[in-house]
PDB file of C-alpha atoms in Angstrom:
ATOM      1  CA  MET A 470     -44.346  37.319 -31.631  1.00  0.00           C
ATOM      2  CA  THR A 471     -43.094  34.032 -29.849  1.00  0.00           C
ATOM      3  CA  ASN A 472     -43.094  32.218 -33.197  1.00  0.00           C
ATOM      4  CA  ILE A 473     -40.876  34.872 -34.507  1.00  0.00           C
ATOM      5  CA  PHE A 474     -38.475  34.530 -31.650  1.00  0.00           C
ATOM      6  CA  THR A 475     -38.371  30.965 -31.779  1.00  0.00           C
ATOM      7  CA  SER A 476     -37.690  30.686 -35.465  1.00  0.00           C
ATOM      8  CA  TYR A 477     -35.032  33.569 -35.783  1.00  0.00           C
ATOM      9  CA  LEU A 478     -33.168  33.108 -32.464  1.00  0.00           C
ATOM     10  CA  LYS A 479     -31.443  29.791 -33.443  1.00  0.00           C
ATOM     11  CA  PHE A 480     -27.596  30.148 -32.687  1.00  0.00           C
ATOM     12  CA  ASP A 481     -24.698  27.771 -33.606  1.00  0.00           C
ATOM     13  CA  SER A 482     -22.164  27.663 -30.904  1.00  0.00           C
ATOM     14  CA  PRO A 483     -19.224  29.994 -31.001  1.00  0.00           C
ATOM     15  CA  LYS A 484     -16.911  26.994 -31.767  1.00  0.00           C
ATOM     16  CA  GLN A 485     -18.941  26.398 -34.908  1.00  0.00           C
ATOM     17  CA  ASN A 486     -19.171  30.089 -35.615  1.00  0.00           C
ATOM     18  CA  LYS A 487     -15.337  30.344 -35.635  1.00  0.00           C
ATOM     19  CA  GLN A 488     -15.171  27.229 -38.108  1.00  0.00           C
ATOM     20  CA  SER A 489     -17.600  29.074 -40.353  1.00  0.00           C
ATOM     21  CA  ILE A 490     -15.486  32.164 -40.514  1.00  0.00           C
ATOM     22  CA  ILE A 491     -12.305  30.184 -41.497  1.00  0.00           C
ATOM     23  CA  GLY A 492     -14.260  28.211 -44.002  1.00  0.00           C
ATOM     24  CA  ASN A 493     -15.970  30.993 -45.735  1.00  0.00           C
ATOM     25  CA  PHE A 494     -12.398  32.899 -45.899  1.00  0.00           C
ATOM     26  CA  LEU A 495     -10.523  30.124 -47.200  1.00  0.00           C
ATOM     27  CA  VAL A 496     -13.094  28.773 -49.777  1.00  0.00           C
ATOM     28  CA  PHE A 497     -15.387  31.638 -50.744  1.00  0.00           C
ATOM     29  CA  LEU A 498     -13.459  34.629 -50.267  1.00  0.00           C
ATOM     30  CA  TYR A 499      -9.724  33.892 -50.990  1.00  0.00           C
ATOM     31  CA  LEU A 500      -9.913  30.907 -53.266  1.00  0.00           C
ATOM     32  CA  ILE A 501     -13.099  31.547 -55.306  1.00  0.00           C
ATOM     33  CA  GLY A 502     -13.036  35.360 -55.035  1.00  0.00           C
ATOM     34  CA  ILE A 503      -9.442  36.908 -54.717  1.00  0.00           C
ATOM     35  CA  LEU A 504      -7.581  34.011 -56.614  1.00  0.00           C
ATOM     36  CA  PRO A 505      -9.332  34.660 -60.009  1.00  0.00           C
ATOM     37  CA  LEU A 506      -8.401  38.273 -59.720  1.00  0.00           C
ATOM     38  CA  LEU A 507      -4.489  37.289 -59.747  1.00  0.00           C
ATOM     39  CA  ALA A 508      -4.995  35.452 -62.948  1.00  0.00           C
ATOM     40  CA  ILE A 509      -3.510  36.526 -66.171  1.00  0.00           C
ATOM     41  CA  PRO A 510      -4.338  39.203 -67.471  1.00  0.00           C
ATOM     42  CA  PHE A 511      -3.730  41.106 -64.174  1.00  0.00           C
ATOM     43  CA  SER A 512      -5.306  44.360 -63.409  1.00  0.00           C
ATOM     44  CA  LEU A 513      -3.963  46.260 -60.562  1.00  0.00           C
ATOM     45  CA  GLU A 514      -7.048  48.330 -60.362  1.00  0.00           C
ATOM     46  CA  PHE A 515      -9.590  45.696 -60.034  1.00  0.00           C
ATOM     47  CA  PHE A 516      -7.315  43.690 -57.648  1.00  0.00           C
ATOM     48  CA  LEU A 517      -7.122  46.911 -55.262  1.00  0.00           C
ATOM     49  CA  ALA A 518     -10.814  47.503 -55.493  1.00  0.00           C
ATOM     50  CA  ALA A 519     -11.459  43.931 -54.326  1.00  0.00           C
ATOM     51  CA  ILE A 520      -8.446  43.469 -51.601  1.00  0.00           C
ATOM     52  CA  ILE A 521      -8.940  46.488 -49.393  1.00  0.00           C
ATOM     53  CA  PRO A 522     -12.431  45.444 -48.122  1.00  0.00           C
ATOM     54  CA  THR A 523     -11.029  42.113 -48.092  1.00  0.00           C
ATOM     55  CA  VAL A 524      -8.234  43.020 -45.776  1.00  0.00           C
ATOM     56  CA  LEU A 525     -10.465  44.942 -43.586  1.00  0.00           C
ATOM     57  CA  ILE A 526     -13.021  42.005 -43.278  1.00  0.00           C
ATOM     58  CA  THR A 527     -10.222  39.672 -42.528  1.00  0.00           C
ATOM     59  CA  ILE A 528      -8.916  41.783 -39.805  1.00  0.00           C
ATOM     60  CA  TRP A 529     -12.302  41.721 -38.062  1.00  0.00           C
ATOM     61  CA  GLY A 530     -12.672  37.989 -38.743  1.00  0.00           C
ATOM     62  CA  ILE A 531      -9.336  37.153 -36.998  1.00  0.00           C
ATOM     63  CA  ILE A 532     -10.487  39.116 -33.833  1.00  0.00           C
ATOM     64  CA  LEU A 533     -13.691  36.925 -33.909  1.00  0.00           C
ATOM     65  CA  ILE A 534     -11.695  33.811 -34.487  1.00  0.00           C
ATOM     66  CA  ILE A 535      -9.663  34.573 -31.437  1.00  0.00           C
ATOM     67  CA  GLU A 536     -12.456  35.320 -28.997  1.00  0.00           C
ATOM     68  CA  PRO A 537     -15.536  33.806 -30.573  1.00  0.00           C
ATOM     69  CA  TYR A 538     -17.260  33.459 -27.231  1.00  0.00           C
ATOM     70  CA  LYS A 539     -16.905  37.074 -26.134  1.00  0.00           C
ATOM     71  CA  PHE A 540     -18.055  38.422 -29.596  1.00  0.00           C
ATOM     72  CA  GLU A 541     -20.707  36.036 -30.228  1.00  0.00           C
ATOM     73  CA  LYS A 542     -23.145  38.808 -30.753  1.00  0.00           C
ATOM     74  CA  SER A 543     -20.993  40.662 -32.975  1.00  0.00           C
ATOM     75  CA  TYR A 544     -20.563  37.581 -35.318  1.00  0.00           C
ATOM     76  CA  TYR A 545     -23.952  38.177 -36.798  1.00  0.00           C
ATOM     77  CA  LEU A 546     -23.043  41.574 -37.827  1.00  0.00           C
ATOM     78  CA  PHE A 547     -19.766  40.474 -39.090  1.00  0.00           C
ATOM     79  CA  LEU A 548     -21.362  37.671 -41.020  1.00  0.00           C
ATOM     80  CA  GLY A 549     -23.779  40.109 -42.626  1.00  0.00           C
ATOM     81  CA  ILE A 550     -20.970  42.433 -43.797  1.00  0.00           C
ATOM     82  CA  TYR A 551     -18.856  39.654 -44.716  1.00  0.00           C
ATOM     83  CA  GLY A 552     -21.727  38.572 -47.101  1.00  0.00           C
ATOM     84  CA  VAL A 553     -21.901  42.290 -48.535  1.00  0.00           C
ATOM     85  CA  VAL A 554     -17.858  41.943 -49.029  1.00  0.00           C
ATOM     86  CA  ASN A 555     -17.639  38.718 -50.499  1.00  0.00           C
ATOM     87  CA  THR A 556     -20.646  39.364 -52.921  1.00  0.00           C
ATOM     88  CA  TYR A 557     -18.833  42.677 -53.882  1.00  0.00           C
ATOM     89  CA  VAL A 558     -15.491  40.794 -54.548  1.00  0.00           C
ATOM     90  CA  TYR A 559     -17.506  38.293 -57.019  1.00  0.00           C
ATOM     91  CA  PHE A 560     -18.998  41.511 -58.669  1.00  0.00           C
ATOM     92  CA  VAL A 561     -15.397  42.984 -59.149  1.00  0.00           C
ATOM     93  CA  SER A 562     -14.321  39.380 -60.439  1.00  0.00           C
ATOM     94  CA  ILE A 563     -17.211  39.423 -63.101  1.00  0.00           C
ATOM     95  CA  GLN A 564     -16.254  42.950 -64.208  1.00  0.00           C
ATOM     96  CA  LYS A 565     -12.411  42.165 -64.445  1.00  0.00           C
ATOM     97  CA  MET A 566     -13.463  39.263 -66.503  1.00  0.00           C
ATOM     98  CA  MET A 567     -15.810  41.400 -68.701  1.00  0.00           C
ATOM     99  CA  TYR A 568     -13.523  44.351 -69.246  1.00  0.00           C
ATOM    100  CA  ILE A 569      -9.855  42.914 -69.089  1.00  0.00           C
ATOM    101  CA  ASN A 570     -10.475  39.411 -70.471  1.00  0.00           C
ATOM    102  CA  LEU A 571     -13.113  39.916 -72.823  1.00  0.00           C
ATOM    103  CA  GLU A 572     -12.246  43.585 -73.660  1.00  0.00           C
ATOM    104  CA  ILE A 573     -15.706  44.905 -73.331  1.00  0.00           C
ATOM    105  CA  ASP A 574     -15.997  48.768 -73.734  1.00  0.00           C
ATOM    106  CA  GLY A 575     -18.508  51.138 -72.328  1.00  0.00           C
ATOM    107  CA  TRP A 576     -20.314  52.051 -69.212  1.00  0.00           C
ATOM    108  CA  GLY A 577     -23.540  50.171 -70.067  1.00  0.00           C
ATOM    109  CA  PRO A 578     -22.477  46.717 -68.881  1.00  0.00           C
ATOM    110  CA  PHE A 579     -21.001  48.068 -65.619  1.00  0.00           C
ATOM    111  CA  LEU A 580     -23.935  50.076 -64.775  1.00  0.00           C
ATOM    112  CA  PHE A 581     -26.216  47.104 -65.477  1.00  0.00           C
ATOM    113  CA  ASN A 582     -24.340  45.030 -62.917  1.00  0.00           C
ATOM    114  CA  VAL A 583     -24.325  47.582 -60.383  1.00  0.00           C
ATOM    115  CA  ILE A 584     -28.209  47.798 -60.538  1.00  0.00           C
ATOM    116  CA  LEU A 585     -28.289  43.819 -60.311  1.00  0.00           C
ATOM    117  CA  PHE A 586     -25.949  43.936 -57.430  1.00  0.00           C
ATOM    118  CA  ILE A 587     -28.064  46.442 -55.622  1.00  0.00           C
ATOM    119  CA  LEU A 588     -31.398  44.538 -56.390  1.00  0.00           C
ATOM    120  CA  LEU A 589     -29.810  41.060 -55.258  1.00  0.00           C
ATOM    121  CA  ILE A 590     -28.894  42.577 -51.834  1.00  0.00           C
ATOM    122  CA  GLY A 591     -31.913  44.521 -51.282  1.00  0.00           C
ATOM    123  CA  GLY A 592     -34.170  41.850 -52.743  1.00  0.00           C
ATOM    124  CA  LEU A 593     -32.879  39.252 -50.273  1.00  0.00           C
ATOM    125  CA  ASN A 594     -33.085  41.456 -47.277  1.00  0.00           C
ATOM    126  CA  TRP A 595     -36.563  42.481 -48.198  1.00  0.00           C
ATOM    127  CA  MET A 596     -37.587  38.666 -48.469  1.00  0.00           C
ATOM    128  CA  ASN A 597     -35.802  37.878 -45.179  1.00  0.00           C
ATOM    129  CA  TRP A 598     -37.869  40.699 -43.552  1.00  0.00           C
ATOM    130  CA  LYS A 599     -41.167  39.554 -45.067  1.00  0.00           C
ATOM    131  CA  ALA A 600     -40.242  35.839 -44.254  1.00  0.00           C
ATOM    132  CA  LEU A 601     -39.652  36.661 -40.611  1.00  0.00           C
ATOM    133  CA  TYR A 602     -42.865  38.544 -39.849  1.00  0.00           C
ATOM    134  CA  SER A 603     -45.075  36.583 -41.887  1.00  0.00           C
ATOM    135  CA  GLU A 604     -43.893  33.628 -39.963  1.00  0.00           C
ATOM    136  CA  THR A 605     -42.661  31.853 -42.821  1.00  0.00           C
ATOM    137  CA  TYR A 606     -39.410  30.765 -41.248  1.00  0.00           C
ATOM    138  CA  TYR A 607     -41.420  29.245 -38.276  1.00  0.00           C
ATOM    139  CA  LYS A 608     -43.741  27.296 -40.790  1.00  0.00           C
ATOM    140  CA  LEU A 609     -40.748  25.879 -42.498  1.00  0.00           C
ATOM    141  CA  GLN A 610     -39.413  24.641 -39.350  1.00  0.00           C
ATOM    142  CA  GLN A 611     -42.467  23.265 -38.554  1.00  0.00           C
ATOM    143  CA  LYS A 612     -42.486  21.582 -41.935  1.00  0.00           C
ATOM    144  CA  ARG A 613     -45.722  23.084 -43.151  1.00  0.00           C
ATOM    145  CA  SER A 614     -46.380  23.325 -46.789  1.00  0.00           C
ATOM    146  CA  ILE A 615     -46.245  27.193 -47.714  1.00  0.00           C
ATOM    147  CA  PRO A 616     -45.798  28.949 -51.100  1.00  0.00           C
ATOM    148  CA  VAL A 617     -42.157  30.014 -51.193  1.00  0.00           C
ATOM    149  CA  GLY A 618     -41.827  30.576 -54.959  1.00  0.00           C
ATOM    150  CA  TRP A 619     -41.406  34.223 -54.455  1.00  0.00           C
ATOM    151  CA  ALA A 620     -38.210  33.578 -52.365  1.00  0.00           C
ATOM    152  CA  SER A 621     -36.263  32.899 -55.652  1.00  0.00           C
ATOM    153  CA  ILE A 622     -37.208  36.021 -57.335  1.00  0.00           C
ATOM    154  CA  ALA A 623     -34.179  38.220 -56.575  1.00  0.00           C
ATOM    155  CA  GLY A 624     -31.549  35.545 -57.118  1.00  0.00           C
ATOM    156  CA  ALA A 625     -33.186  34.241 -60.339  1.00  0.00           C
ATOM    157  CA  SER A 626     -33.089  37.819 -61.615  1.00  0.00           C
ATOM    158  CA  TYR A 627     -29.403  38.375 -60.785  1.00  0.00           C
ATOM    159  CA  ILE A 628     -28.408  35.064 -62.746  1.00  0.00           C
ATOM    160  CA  LEU A 629     -30.525  35.857 -65.700  1.00  0.00           C
ATOM    161  CA  GLY A 630     -29.419  39.186 -65.927  1.00  0.00           C
ATOM    162  CA  GLN A 631     -25.836  38.101 -65.907  1.00  0.00           C
ATOM    163  CA  ILE A 632     -26.624  35.322 -68.550  1.00  0.00           C
ATOM    164  CA  ILE A 633     -28.305  37.962 -70.740  1.00  0.00           C
ATOM    165  CA  LEU A 634     -25.431  40.235 -70.462  1.00  0.00           C
ATOM    166  CA  SER A 635     -22.760  37.654 -71.089  1.00  0.00           C
ATOM    167  CA  VAL A 636     -24.595  36.272 -74.173  1.00  0.00           C
ATOM    168  CA  VAL A 637     -24.913  39.896 -75.560  1.00  0.00           C
ATOM    169  CA  TYR A 638     -21.222  40.809 -75.030  1.00  0.00           C
ATOM    170  CA  THR A 639     -19.457  37.675 -75.756  1.00  0.00           C
ATOM    171  CA  ASP A 640     -19.641  34.242 -77.555  1.00  0.00           C
ATOM    172  CA  SER A 641     -17.014  32.732 -75.402  1.00  0.00           C
ATOM    173  CA  GLY A 642     -18.690  29.715 -73.516  1.00  0.00           C
ATOM    174  CA  ILE A 643     -16.152  29.305 -71.207  1.00  0.00           C
ATOM    175  CA  SER A 644     -16.439  32.990 -69.812  1.00  0.00           C
ATOM    176  CA  ILE A 645     -20.267  32.746 -69.894  1.00  0.00           C
ATOM    177  CA  LEU A 646     -19.926  29.652 -67.538  1.00  0.00           C
ATOM    178  CA  ILE A 647     -17.556  31.160 -65.241  1.00  0.00           C
ATOM    179  CA  ILE A 648     -19.557  34.369 -64.922  1.00  0.00           C
ATOM    180  CA  VAL A 649     -22.713  32.219 -64.394  1.00  0.00           C
ATOM    181  CA  CYS A 650     -20.981  30.263 -61.617  1.00  0.00           C
ATOM    182  CA  LEU A 651     -19.884  33.468 -60.069  1.00  0.00           C
ATOM    183  CA  SER A 652     -23.565  34.673 -59.960  1.00  0.00           C
ATOM    184  CA  ILE A 653     -24.750  31.658 -58.504  1.00  0.00           C
ATOM    185  CA  LEU A 654     -22.314  31.662 -55.700  1.00  0.00           C
ATOM    186  CA  SER A 655     -23.119  35.361 -55.170  1.00  0.00           C
ATOM    187  CA  LEU A 656     -26.618  34.058 -54.030  1.00  0.00           C
ATOM    188  CA  PHE A 657     -25.187  32.238 -51.229  1.00  0.00           C
ATOM    189  CA  THR A 658     -22.772  35.265 -50.160  1.00  0.00           C
ATOM    190  CA  ALA A 659     -25.778  37.728 -50.630  1.00  0.00           C
ATOM    191  CA  PHE A 660     -28.062  35.699 -48.547  1.00  0.00           C
ATOM    192  CA  LEU A 661     -25.616  35.975 -45.669  1.00  0.00           C
ATOM    193  CA  THR A 662     -26.254  39.804 -45.464  1.00  0.00           C
ATOM    194  CA  ILE A 663     -29.640  38.992 -43.958  1.00  0.00           C
ATOM    195  CA  ASN A 664     -27.518  38.615 -40.728  1.00  0.00           C
ATOM    196  CA  ILE A 665     -27.318  42.578 -40.541  1.00  0.00           C
ATOM    197  CA  HIS A 666     -31.038  42.637 -39.754  1.00  0.00           C
ATOM    198  CA  ARG A 667     -30.530  39.459 -37.603  1.00  0.00           C
ATOM    199  CA  TYR A 668     -27.838  41.462 -35.669  1.00  0.00           C
ATOM    200  CA  PHE A 669     -30.200  44.504 -34.767  1.00  0.00           C
ATOM    201  CA  PHE A 670     -32.901  42.235 -34.004  1.00  0.00           C
ATOM    202  CA  ILE A 671     -30.885  40.346 -31.497  1.00  0.00           C
ATOM    203  CA  ASN A 672     -29.662  43.633 -29.994  1.00  0.00           C
ATOM    204  CA  LYS A 673     -33.071  45.064 -29.932  1.00  0.00           C
ATOM    205  CA  ASN A 674     -34.384  41.916 -28.073  1.00  0.00           C
ATOM    206  CA  MET A 675     -31.376  40.999 -25.832  1.00  0.00           C
ATOM    207  CA  GLU A 676     -33.634  40.494 -22.785  1.00  0.00           C
ATOM    208  CA  LYS A 677     -35.480  37.716 -24.733  1.00  0.00           C
ATOM    209  CA  VAL A 678     -32.324  36.269 -25.949  1.00  0.00           C
ATOM    210  CA  LYS A 679     -30.746  35.969 -22.326  1.00  0.00           C
ATOM    211  CA  GLU A 680     -34.069  34.465 -21.019  1.00  0.00           C
ATOM    212  CA  MET A 681     -33.770  31.751 -23.883  1.00  0.00           C
ATOM    213  CA  PHE A 682     -30.054  31.486 -23.916  1.00  0.00           C
ATOM    214  CA  PRO A 683     -28.481  32.779 -20.721  1.00  0.00           C
ATOM    215  CA  GLU A 684     -24.830  32.141 -21.836  1.00  0.00           C
ATOM    216  CA  PHE A 685     -25.056  33.972 -24.932  1.00  0.00           C
ATOM    217  CA  GLY A 686     -22.221  36.354 -25.499  1.00  0.00           C
ATOM    218  CA  LEU A 687     -20.452  35.413 -22.199  1.00  0.00           C
ATOM    219  CA  PRO A 688     -16.621  34.729 -22.476  1.00  0.00           C
ATOM    220  CA  LEU A 689     -15.581  31.075 -22.281  1.00  0.00           C
ATOM    221  CA  VAL A 690     -14.251  31.494 -18.588  1.00  0.00           C
ATOM    222  CA  GLU A 691     -17.708  32.710 -17.355  1.00  0.00           C
ATOM    223  CA  ARG A 692     -19.377  29.631 -19.183  1.00  0.00           C
ATOM    224  CA  ARG A 693     -17.174  27.341 -17.505  1.00  0.00           C
ATOM    225  CA  ARG A 694     -17.656  28.915 -14.200  1.00  0.00           C
ATOM    226  CA  ASN A 695     -21.450  28.758 -14.538  1.00  0.00           C
ATOM    227  CA  LYS A 696     -21.120  25.113 -15.443  1.00  0.00           C
ATOM    228  CA  LYS A 697     -19.194  24.372 -12.359  1.00  0.00           C
ATOM    229  CA  LYS A 698     -21.819  26.156 -10.314  1.00  0.00           C
ATOM    230  CA  LYS A 699     -24.702  24.247 -11.835  1.00  0.00           C
ATOM    231  CA  LYS A 700     -22.781  20.755 -10.968  1.00  0.00           C
ATOM    232  CA  LYS A 701     -22.419  21.976  -7.263  1.00  0.00           C
TER     233      LYS A 701
END
């Protein structure tokens, strides 16, 4: 169990968390996710489907940006939910391209994409759980040689599924390329969803976390006060 703690409880500083939120919002969510939904031909339905969860996660993110030290623990739950939202926004962008830009009809492609979306999120979270309790993370950090080929199954399946769907329903090379690029980026955002489990793991083992990182979750004022005490 000690190896699991040391491999899973590695934290960035609250300042780095703040920078991560800003960077993820500006690049992956707004620029790559929302901006394509504003492109012509515009669809209000698809835009609303993406913008509502985007606004909600943005409000939460702003709170964490303002108080990154106080809400250090909540950051990991936020990061996991953000991963779900950002992956969902890419999903909506792909659907908009297929149904509006390429004028595809029928529920078949949509249902197929929904299944791929669920398998991607669920598969990565299952693999995270497997990697944690089999000490795969620990072994990787120790630079041991271990078989990790299975770790790409969910992501590869998602990309392959999107390629097959794109080729079947369109002969536009540019459209296929954009859909595949969004699918590849979905692997990164979907991987962030593993932080939901990480948050509950932290919450469940707060005594161990405080033992390893005494200042974890403390406001900046208290951290500075503790540093002054140590200097004395």
